[in-house]
GROMACS .gro file of C-alpha atoms in nm:
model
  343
    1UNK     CA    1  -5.530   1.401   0.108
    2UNK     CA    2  -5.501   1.550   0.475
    3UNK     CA    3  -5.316   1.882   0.479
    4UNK     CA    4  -5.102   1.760   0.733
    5UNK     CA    5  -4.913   1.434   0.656
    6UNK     CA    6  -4.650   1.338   0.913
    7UNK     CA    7  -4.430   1.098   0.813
    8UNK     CA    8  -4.240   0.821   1.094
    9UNK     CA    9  -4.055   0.519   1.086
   10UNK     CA   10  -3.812   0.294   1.196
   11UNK     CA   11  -3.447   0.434   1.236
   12UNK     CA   12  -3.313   0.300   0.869
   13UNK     CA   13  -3.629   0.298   0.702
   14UNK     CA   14  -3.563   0.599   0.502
   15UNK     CA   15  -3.847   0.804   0.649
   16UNK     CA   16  -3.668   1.125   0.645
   17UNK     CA   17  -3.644   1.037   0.209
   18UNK     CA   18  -3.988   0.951   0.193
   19UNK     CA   19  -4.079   1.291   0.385
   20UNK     CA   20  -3.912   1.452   0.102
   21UNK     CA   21  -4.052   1.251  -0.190
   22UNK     CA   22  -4.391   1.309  -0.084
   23UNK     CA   23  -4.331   1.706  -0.023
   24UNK     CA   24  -4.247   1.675  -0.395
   25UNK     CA   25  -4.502   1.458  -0.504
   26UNK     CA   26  -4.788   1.676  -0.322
   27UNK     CA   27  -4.650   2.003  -0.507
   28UNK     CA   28  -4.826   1.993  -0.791
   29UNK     CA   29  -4.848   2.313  -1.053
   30UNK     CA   30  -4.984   2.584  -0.832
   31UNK     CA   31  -4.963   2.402  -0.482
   32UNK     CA   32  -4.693   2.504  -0.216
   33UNK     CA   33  -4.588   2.231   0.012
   34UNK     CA   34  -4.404   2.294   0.331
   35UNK     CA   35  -4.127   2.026   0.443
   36UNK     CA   36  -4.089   2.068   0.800
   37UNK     CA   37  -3.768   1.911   1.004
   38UNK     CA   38  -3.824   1.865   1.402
   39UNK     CA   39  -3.525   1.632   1.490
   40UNK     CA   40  -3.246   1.865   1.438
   41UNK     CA   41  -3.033   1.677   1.179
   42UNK     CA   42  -3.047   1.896   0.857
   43UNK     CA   43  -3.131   1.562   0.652
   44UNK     CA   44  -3.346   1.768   0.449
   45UNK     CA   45  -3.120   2.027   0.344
   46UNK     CA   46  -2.880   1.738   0.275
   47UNK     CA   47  -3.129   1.550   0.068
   48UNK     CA   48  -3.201   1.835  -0.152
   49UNK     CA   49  -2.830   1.957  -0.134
   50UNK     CA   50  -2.888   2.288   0.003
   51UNK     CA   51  -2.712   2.485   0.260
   52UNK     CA   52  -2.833   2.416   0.666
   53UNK     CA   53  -3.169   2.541   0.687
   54UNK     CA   54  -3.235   2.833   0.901
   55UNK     CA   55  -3.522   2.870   1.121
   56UNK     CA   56  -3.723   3.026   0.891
   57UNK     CA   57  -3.919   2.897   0.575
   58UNK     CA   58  -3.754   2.899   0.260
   59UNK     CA   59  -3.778   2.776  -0.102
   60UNK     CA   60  -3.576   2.458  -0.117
   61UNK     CA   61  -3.745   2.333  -0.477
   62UNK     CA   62  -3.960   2.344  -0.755
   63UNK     CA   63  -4.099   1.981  -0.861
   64UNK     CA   64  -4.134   1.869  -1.181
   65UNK     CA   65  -4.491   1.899  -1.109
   66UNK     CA   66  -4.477   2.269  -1.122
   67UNK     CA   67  -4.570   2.353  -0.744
   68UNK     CA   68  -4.312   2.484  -0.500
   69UNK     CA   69  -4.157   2.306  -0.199
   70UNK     CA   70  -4.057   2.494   0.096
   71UNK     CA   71  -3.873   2.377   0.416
   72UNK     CA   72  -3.800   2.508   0.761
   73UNK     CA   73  -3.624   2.345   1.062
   74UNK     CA   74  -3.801   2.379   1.358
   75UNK     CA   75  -3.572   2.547   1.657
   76UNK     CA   76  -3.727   2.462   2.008
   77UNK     CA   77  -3.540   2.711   2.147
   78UNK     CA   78  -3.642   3.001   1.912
   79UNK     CA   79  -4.007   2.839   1.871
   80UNK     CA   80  -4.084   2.902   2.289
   81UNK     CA   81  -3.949   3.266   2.175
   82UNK     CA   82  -4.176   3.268   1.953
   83UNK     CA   83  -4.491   3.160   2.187
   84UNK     CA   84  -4.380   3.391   2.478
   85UNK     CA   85  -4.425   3.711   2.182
   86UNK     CA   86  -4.727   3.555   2.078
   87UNK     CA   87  -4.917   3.453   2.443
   88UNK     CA   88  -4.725   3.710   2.710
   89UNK     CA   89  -4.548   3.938   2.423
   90UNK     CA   90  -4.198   3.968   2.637
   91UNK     CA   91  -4.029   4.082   2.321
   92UNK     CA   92  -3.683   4.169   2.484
   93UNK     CA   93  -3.767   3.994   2.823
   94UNK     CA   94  -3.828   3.671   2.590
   95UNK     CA   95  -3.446   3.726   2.435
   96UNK     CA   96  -3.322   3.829   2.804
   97UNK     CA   97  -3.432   3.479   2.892
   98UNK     CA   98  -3.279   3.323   2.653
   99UNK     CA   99  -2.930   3.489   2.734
  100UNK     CA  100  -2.958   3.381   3.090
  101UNK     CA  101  -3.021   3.017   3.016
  102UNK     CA  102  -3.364   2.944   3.044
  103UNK     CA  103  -3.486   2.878   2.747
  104UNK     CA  104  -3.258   2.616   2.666
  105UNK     CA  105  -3.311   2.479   3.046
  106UNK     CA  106  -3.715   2.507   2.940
  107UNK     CA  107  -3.648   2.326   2.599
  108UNK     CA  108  -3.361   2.050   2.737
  109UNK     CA  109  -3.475   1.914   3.070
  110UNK     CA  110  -3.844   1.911   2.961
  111UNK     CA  111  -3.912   1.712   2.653
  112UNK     CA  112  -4.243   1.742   2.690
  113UNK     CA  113  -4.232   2.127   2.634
  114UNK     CA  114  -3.998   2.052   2.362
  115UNK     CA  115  -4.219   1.849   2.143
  116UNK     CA  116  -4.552   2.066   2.199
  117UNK     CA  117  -4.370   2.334   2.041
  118UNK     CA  118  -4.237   2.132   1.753
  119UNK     CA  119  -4.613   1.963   1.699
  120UNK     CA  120  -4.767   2.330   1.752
  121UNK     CA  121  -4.515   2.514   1.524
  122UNK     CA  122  -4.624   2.282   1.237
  123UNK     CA  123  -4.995   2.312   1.325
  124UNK     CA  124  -4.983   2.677   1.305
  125UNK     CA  125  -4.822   2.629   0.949
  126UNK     CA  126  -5.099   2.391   0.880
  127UNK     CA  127  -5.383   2.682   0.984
  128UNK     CA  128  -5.191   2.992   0.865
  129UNK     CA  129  -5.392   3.170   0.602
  130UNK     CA  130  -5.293   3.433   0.362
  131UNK     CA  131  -5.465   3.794   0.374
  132UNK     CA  132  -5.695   3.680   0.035
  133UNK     CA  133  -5.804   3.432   0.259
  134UNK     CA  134  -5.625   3.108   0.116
  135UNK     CA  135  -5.441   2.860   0.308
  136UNK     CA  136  -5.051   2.992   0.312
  137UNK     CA  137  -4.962   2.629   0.208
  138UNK     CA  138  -5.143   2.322   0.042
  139UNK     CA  139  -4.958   2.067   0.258
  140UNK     CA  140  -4.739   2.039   0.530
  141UNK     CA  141  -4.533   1.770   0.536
  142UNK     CA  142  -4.374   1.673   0.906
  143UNK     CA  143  -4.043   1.464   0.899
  144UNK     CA  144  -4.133   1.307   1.249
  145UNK     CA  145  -3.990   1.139   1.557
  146UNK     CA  146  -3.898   0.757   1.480
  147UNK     CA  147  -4.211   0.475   1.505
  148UNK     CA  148  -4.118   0.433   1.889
  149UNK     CA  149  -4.143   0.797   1.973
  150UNK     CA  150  -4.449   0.937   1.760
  151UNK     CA  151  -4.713   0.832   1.976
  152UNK     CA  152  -4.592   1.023   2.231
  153UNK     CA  153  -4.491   1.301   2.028
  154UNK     CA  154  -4.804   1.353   1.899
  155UNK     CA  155  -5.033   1.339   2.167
  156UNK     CA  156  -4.798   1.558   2.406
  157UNK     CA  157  -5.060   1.870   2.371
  158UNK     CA  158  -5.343   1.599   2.494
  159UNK     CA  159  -5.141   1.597   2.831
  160UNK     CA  160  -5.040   1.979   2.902
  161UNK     CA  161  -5.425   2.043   2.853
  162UNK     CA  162  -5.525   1.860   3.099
  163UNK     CA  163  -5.243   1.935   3.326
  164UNK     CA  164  -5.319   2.342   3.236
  165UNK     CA  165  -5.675   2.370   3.264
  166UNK     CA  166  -5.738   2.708   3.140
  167UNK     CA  167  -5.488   2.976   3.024
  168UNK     CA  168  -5.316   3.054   2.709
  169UNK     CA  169  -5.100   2.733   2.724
  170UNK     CA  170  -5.469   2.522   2.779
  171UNK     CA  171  -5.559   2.686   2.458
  172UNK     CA  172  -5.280   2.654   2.240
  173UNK     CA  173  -5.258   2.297   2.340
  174UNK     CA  174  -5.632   2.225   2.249
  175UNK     CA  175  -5.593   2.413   1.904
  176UNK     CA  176  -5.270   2.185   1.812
  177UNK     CA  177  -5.486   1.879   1.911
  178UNK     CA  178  -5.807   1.996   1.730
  179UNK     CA  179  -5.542   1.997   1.417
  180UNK     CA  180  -5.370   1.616   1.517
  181UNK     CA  181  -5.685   1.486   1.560
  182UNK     CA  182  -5.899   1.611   1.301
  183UNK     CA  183  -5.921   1.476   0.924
  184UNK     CA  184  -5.682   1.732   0.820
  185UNK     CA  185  -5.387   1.500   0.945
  186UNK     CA  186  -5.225   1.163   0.866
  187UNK     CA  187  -4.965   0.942   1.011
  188UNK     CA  188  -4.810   0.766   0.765
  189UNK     CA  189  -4.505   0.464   0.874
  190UNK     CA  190  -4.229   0.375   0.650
  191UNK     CA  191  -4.133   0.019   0.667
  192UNK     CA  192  -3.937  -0.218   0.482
  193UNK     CA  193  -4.031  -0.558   0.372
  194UNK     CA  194  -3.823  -0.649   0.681
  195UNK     CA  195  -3.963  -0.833   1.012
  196UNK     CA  196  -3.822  -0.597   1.274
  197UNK     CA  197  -3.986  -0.300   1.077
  198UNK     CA  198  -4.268  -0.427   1.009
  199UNK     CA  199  -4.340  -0.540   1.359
  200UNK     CA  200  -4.277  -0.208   1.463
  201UNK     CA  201  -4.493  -0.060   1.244
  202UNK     CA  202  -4.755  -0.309   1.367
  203UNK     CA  203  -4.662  -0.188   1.713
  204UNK     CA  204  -4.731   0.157   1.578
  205UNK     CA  205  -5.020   0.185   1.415
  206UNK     CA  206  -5.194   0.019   1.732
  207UNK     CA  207  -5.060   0.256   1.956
  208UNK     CA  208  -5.166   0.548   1.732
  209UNK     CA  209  -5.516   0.429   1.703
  210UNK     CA  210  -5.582   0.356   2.049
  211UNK     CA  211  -5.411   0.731   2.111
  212UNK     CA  212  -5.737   0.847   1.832
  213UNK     CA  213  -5.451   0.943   1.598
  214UNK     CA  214  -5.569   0.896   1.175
  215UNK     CA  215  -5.283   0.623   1.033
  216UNK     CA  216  -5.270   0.712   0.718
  217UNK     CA  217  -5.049   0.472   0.482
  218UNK     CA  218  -4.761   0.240   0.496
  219UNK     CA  219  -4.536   0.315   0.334
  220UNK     CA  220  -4.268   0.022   0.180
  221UNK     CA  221  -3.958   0.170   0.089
  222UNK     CA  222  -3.709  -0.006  -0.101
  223UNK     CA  223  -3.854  -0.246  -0.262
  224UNK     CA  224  -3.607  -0.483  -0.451
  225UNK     CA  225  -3.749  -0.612  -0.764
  226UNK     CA  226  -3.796  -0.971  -0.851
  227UNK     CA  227  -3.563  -1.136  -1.107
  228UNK     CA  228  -3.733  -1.458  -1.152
  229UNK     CA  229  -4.041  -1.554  -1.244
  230UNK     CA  230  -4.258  -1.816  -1.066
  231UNK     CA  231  -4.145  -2.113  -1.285
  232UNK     CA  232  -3.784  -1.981  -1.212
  233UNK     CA  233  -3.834  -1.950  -0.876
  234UNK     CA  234  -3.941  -2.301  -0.832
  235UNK     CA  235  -3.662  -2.449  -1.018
  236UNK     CA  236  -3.440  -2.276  -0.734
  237UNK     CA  237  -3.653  -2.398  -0.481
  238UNK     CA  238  -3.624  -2.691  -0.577
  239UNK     CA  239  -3.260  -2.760  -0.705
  240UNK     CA  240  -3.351  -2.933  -0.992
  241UNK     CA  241  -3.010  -2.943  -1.141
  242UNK     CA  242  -3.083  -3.150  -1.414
  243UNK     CA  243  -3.330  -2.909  -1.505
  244UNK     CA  244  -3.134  -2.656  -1.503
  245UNK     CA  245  -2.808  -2.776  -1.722
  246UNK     CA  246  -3.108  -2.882  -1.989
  247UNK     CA  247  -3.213  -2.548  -2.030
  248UNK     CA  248  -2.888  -2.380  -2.044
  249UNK     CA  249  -2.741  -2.646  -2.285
  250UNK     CA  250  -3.073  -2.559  -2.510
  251UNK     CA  251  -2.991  -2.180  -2.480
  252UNK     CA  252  -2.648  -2.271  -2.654
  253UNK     CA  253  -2.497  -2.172  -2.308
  254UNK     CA  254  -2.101  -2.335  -2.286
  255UNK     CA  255  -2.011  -2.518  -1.954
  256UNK     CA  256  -2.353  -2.554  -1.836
  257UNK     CA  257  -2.286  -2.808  -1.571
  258UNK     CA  258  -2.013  -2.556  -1.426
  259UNK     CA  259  -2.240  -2.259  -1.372
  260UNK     CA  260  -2.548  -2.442  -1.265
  261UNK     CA  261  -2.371  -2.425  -0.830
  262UNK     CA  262  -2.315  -2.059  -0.859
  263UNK     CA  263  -2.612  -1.995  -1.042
  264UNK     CA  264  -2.835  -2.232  -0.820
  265UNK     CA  265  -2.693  -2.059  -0.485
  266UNK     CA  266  -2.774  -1.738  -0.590
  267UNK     CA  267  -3.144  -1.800  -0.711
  268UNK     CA  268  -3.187  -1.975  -0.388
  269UNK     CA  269  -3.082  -1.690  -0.174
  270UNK     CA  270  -3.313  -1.464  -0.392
  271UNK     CA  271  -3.588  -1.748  -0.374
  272UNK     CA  272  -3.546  -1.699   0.002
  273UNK     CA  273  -3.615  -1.343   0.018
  274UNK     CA  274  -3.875  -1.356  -0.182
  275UNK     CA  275  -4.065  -1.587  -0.006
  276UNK     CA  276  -3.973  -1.400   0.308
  277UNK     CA  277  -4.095  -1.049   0.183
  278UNK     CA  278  -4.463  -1.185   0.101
  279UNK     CA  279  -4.485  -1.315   0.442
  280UNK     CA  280  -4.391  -0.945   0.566
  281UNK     CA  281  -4.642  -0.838   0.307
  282UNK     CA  282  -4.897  -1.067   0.422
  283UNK     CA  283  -4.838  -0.936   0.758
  284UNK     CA  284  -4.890  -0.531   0.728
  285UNK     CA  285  -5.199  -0.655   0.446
  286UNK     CA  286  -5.384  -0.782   0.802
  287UNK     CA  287  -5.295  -0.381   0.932
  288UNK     CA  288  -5.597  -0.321   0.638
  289UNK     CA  289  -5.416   0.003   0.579
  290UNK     CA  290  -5.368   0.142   0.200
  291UNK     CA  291  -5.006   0.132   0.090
  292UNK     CA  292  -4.752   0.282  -0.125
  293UNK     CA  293  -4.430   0.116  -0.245
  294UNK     CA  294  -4.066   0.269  -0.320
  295UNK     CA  295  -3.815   0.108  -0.508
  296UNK     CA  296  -3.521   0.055  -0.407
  297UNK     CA  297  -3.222   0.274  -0.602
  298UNK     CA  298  -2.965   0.134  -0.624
  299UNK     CA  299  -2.744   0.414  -0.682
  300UNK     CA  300  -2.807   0.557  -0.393
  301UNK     CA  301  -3.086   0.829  -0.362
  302UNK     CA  302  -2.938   1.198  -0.464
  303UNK     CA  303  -3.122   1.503  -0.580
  304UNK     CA  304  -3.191   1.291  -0.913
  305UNK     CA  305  -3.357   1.021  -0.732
  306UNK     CA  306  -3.498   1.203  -0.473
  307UNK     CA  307  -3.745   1.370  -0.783
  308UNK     CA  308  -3.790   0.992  -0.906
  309UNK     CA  309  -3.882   0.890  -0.591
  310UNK     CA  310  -4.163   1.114  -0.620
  311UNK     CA  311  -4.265   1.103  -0.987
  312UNK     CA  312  -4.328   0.706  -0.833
  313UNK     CA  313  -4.523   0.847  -0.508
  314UNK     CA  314  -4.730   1.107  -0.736
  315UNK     CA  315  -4.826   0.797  -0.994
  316UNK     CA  316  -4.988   0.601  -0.710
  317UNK     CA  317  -5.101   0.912  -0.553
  318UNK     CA  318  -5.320   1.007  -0.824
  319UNK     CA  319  -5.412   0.660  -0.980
  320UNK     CA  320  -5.579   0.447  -0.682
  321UNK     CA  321  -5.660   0.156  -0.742
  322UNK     CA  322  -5.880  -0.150  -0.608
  323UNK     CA  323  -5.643  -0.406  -0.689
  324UNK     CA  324  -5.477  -0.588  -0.354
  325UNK     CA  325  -5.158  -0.419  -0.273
  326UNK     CA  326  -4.962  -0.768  -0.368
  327UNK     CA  327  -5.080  -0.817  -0.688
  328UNK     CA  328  -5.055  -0.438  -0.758
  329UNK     CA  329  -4.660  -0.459  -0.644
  330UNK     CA  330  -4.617  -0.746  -0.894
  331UNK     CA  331  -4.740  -0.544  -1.184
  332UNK     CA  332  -4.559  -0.211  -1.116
  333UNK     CA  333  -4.238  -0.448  -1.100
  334UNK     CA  334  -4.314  -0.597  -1.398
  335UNK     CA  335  -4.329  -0.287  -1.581
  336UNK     CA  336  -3.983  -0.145  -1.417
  337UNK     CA  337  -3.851  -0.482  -1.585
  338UNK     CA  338  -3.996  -0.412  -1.884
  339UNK     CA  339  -3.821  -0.048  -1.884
  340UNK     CA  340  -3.543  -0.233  -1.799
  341UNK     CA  341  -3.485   0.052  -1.493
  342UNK     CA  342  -3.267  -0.047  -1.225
  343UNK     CA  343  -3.485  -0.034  -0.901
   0.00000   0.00000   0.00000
């Protein structure tokens, strides 16, 4: 696994869960994972039911894999701060700036500066070490800019290096690309088994390869199980009333030919979607990406499903397997049925 996993999406996706799943899923007993935030929402401390994060890094979790999960939402304004001490050390000229306005003019009216010191806050995260030598976390996991936006995001840095061709800021751009583009980081898009998603995702991953950017995996997230099984689905296909009133009236079911409408028009609809989520299947299968599949809760994800969401990412984390992602899908579903869990 790639220290840094950033995770993107399509608005509605669910990326900003995922994120948090897979922080949970990496922290295994004796690994620290870091959860960072760059959008400015405080999902994450309202996934994990917390108080607003502060702009610093603090423990937000332990998983029930033993390691430790620690988040921080990234401040523009008080991450330039941060690089003036670091590159020009202004100390109280740095805060003098930032009474006068110009750190939020820096951090407002250029996004580009904006997101090159969100990407280089998490690199420097990523390459922190402690004074034994170790890495200070495991993994750092980046809740990113939407599937539209991350291209751009990411490869920021590529641009102010070659606009700054020497310097401090030429530097520190070069060292946050040296991280983005190295083995140590993976893009991963959430989708759902939805066209417009998926075609963005599409969209996505082509844009992040021609940018030399490492797509990781897609991600499916809420996966809705399948009720009926082939022969079932057929027969709603199909219509085959007759069928249909046979089988219930063998079953000892009363009023067969009454139910067989309501039953027929909602095994149809379900027959439908079905059918239409193997074609999106069959459509991010030709991205030849590995993937990972969420169920869908139906509950609604809290704390409580936020940690099953991950026991579910950890599973197929640590078990790969050769099997096509389809046929794969179809088994894990079977065996949720078989639990008789609610997914």
């Amino acid at each position: 696994m790639s220290r840094l996993q950033v995770v993107s999406g399509k608005g509605g996706t669910g990326k900003t869960t995922v994120a948090a799943a897979l922080a949970l899923a990496l922290a295994t007993e004796g690994k620290r994972t870091l959860l960072v935030e760059v959008e400015g929402r405080q999902g994450i401390a309202q996934l994990f039911e917390t108080e607003a994060l502060p702009y610093e890094e603090r423990k937000i979790a332990v998983s029930s894999a033993g390691g430790e999960v620690y988040a921080l939402a990234i401040d523009a304004e008080r991450a330039l701060l941060d690089y003036l001490q670091m590159f020009y050390k202004l100390g109280g000229a740095g805060r003098a700036l930032k009474k006068i306005g110009a750190i939020d003019f820096a951090t407002t009216i250029a996004p580009g500066v904006r997101d090159v010191l969100l990407t280089g806050k998490a690199c420097e995260a990523v390459r922190r070490r402690t004074k034994q030598g170790a890495y200070a976390y495991d993994y750092v996991v980046m809740d990113a800019p939407p599937t539209g936006r991350i291209t751009r995001f990411l490869n920021v840095n590529d641009e102010v290096a070659g606009l700054a061709k020497f310097g401090p800021i030429h530097n520190q751009a070069q060292a946050v690309m040296r991280v983005l583009k190295s083995p140590q980081t993976a893009v991963h898009l959430v989708t759902l088994l939805e066209e417009m998603p998926v075609q963005e995702t599409a969209d996505g991953v082509a844009e992040l390869r021609a940018a030399g950017l490492a797509v990781g995996r897609v991600i499916v997230n809420m996966v809705r199980p399948h009720i009926l099984d082939e022969e079932a689905l057929g027969l709603a296909a199909n219509g085959r009333r007759a069928d249909i009133v046979r089988t219930l009236a063998a079953a000892g079911v009363g009023g067969a030919a009454e139910l067989v409408t309501p039953l027929l028009e909602q095994a149809s609809d379900h027959a439908r979607r079905v059918e239409l989520e193997r074609e999106q299947r069959s459509a991010l299968g030709r991205l030849e990406l590995p993937s990972y599949e969420l169920p869908l809760l139906s509950e609604g994800v809290d704390l409580a499903g936020l940690y099953r969401l991950s026991k579910e990412l950890r599973a197929q984390i640590e078990q790969p397997s050769e099997q096509p992602a389809e046929q794969r899908t179809e088994q894990q579903q079977q065996q949720r049925a078989e639990q008789g869990t609610d997914s």
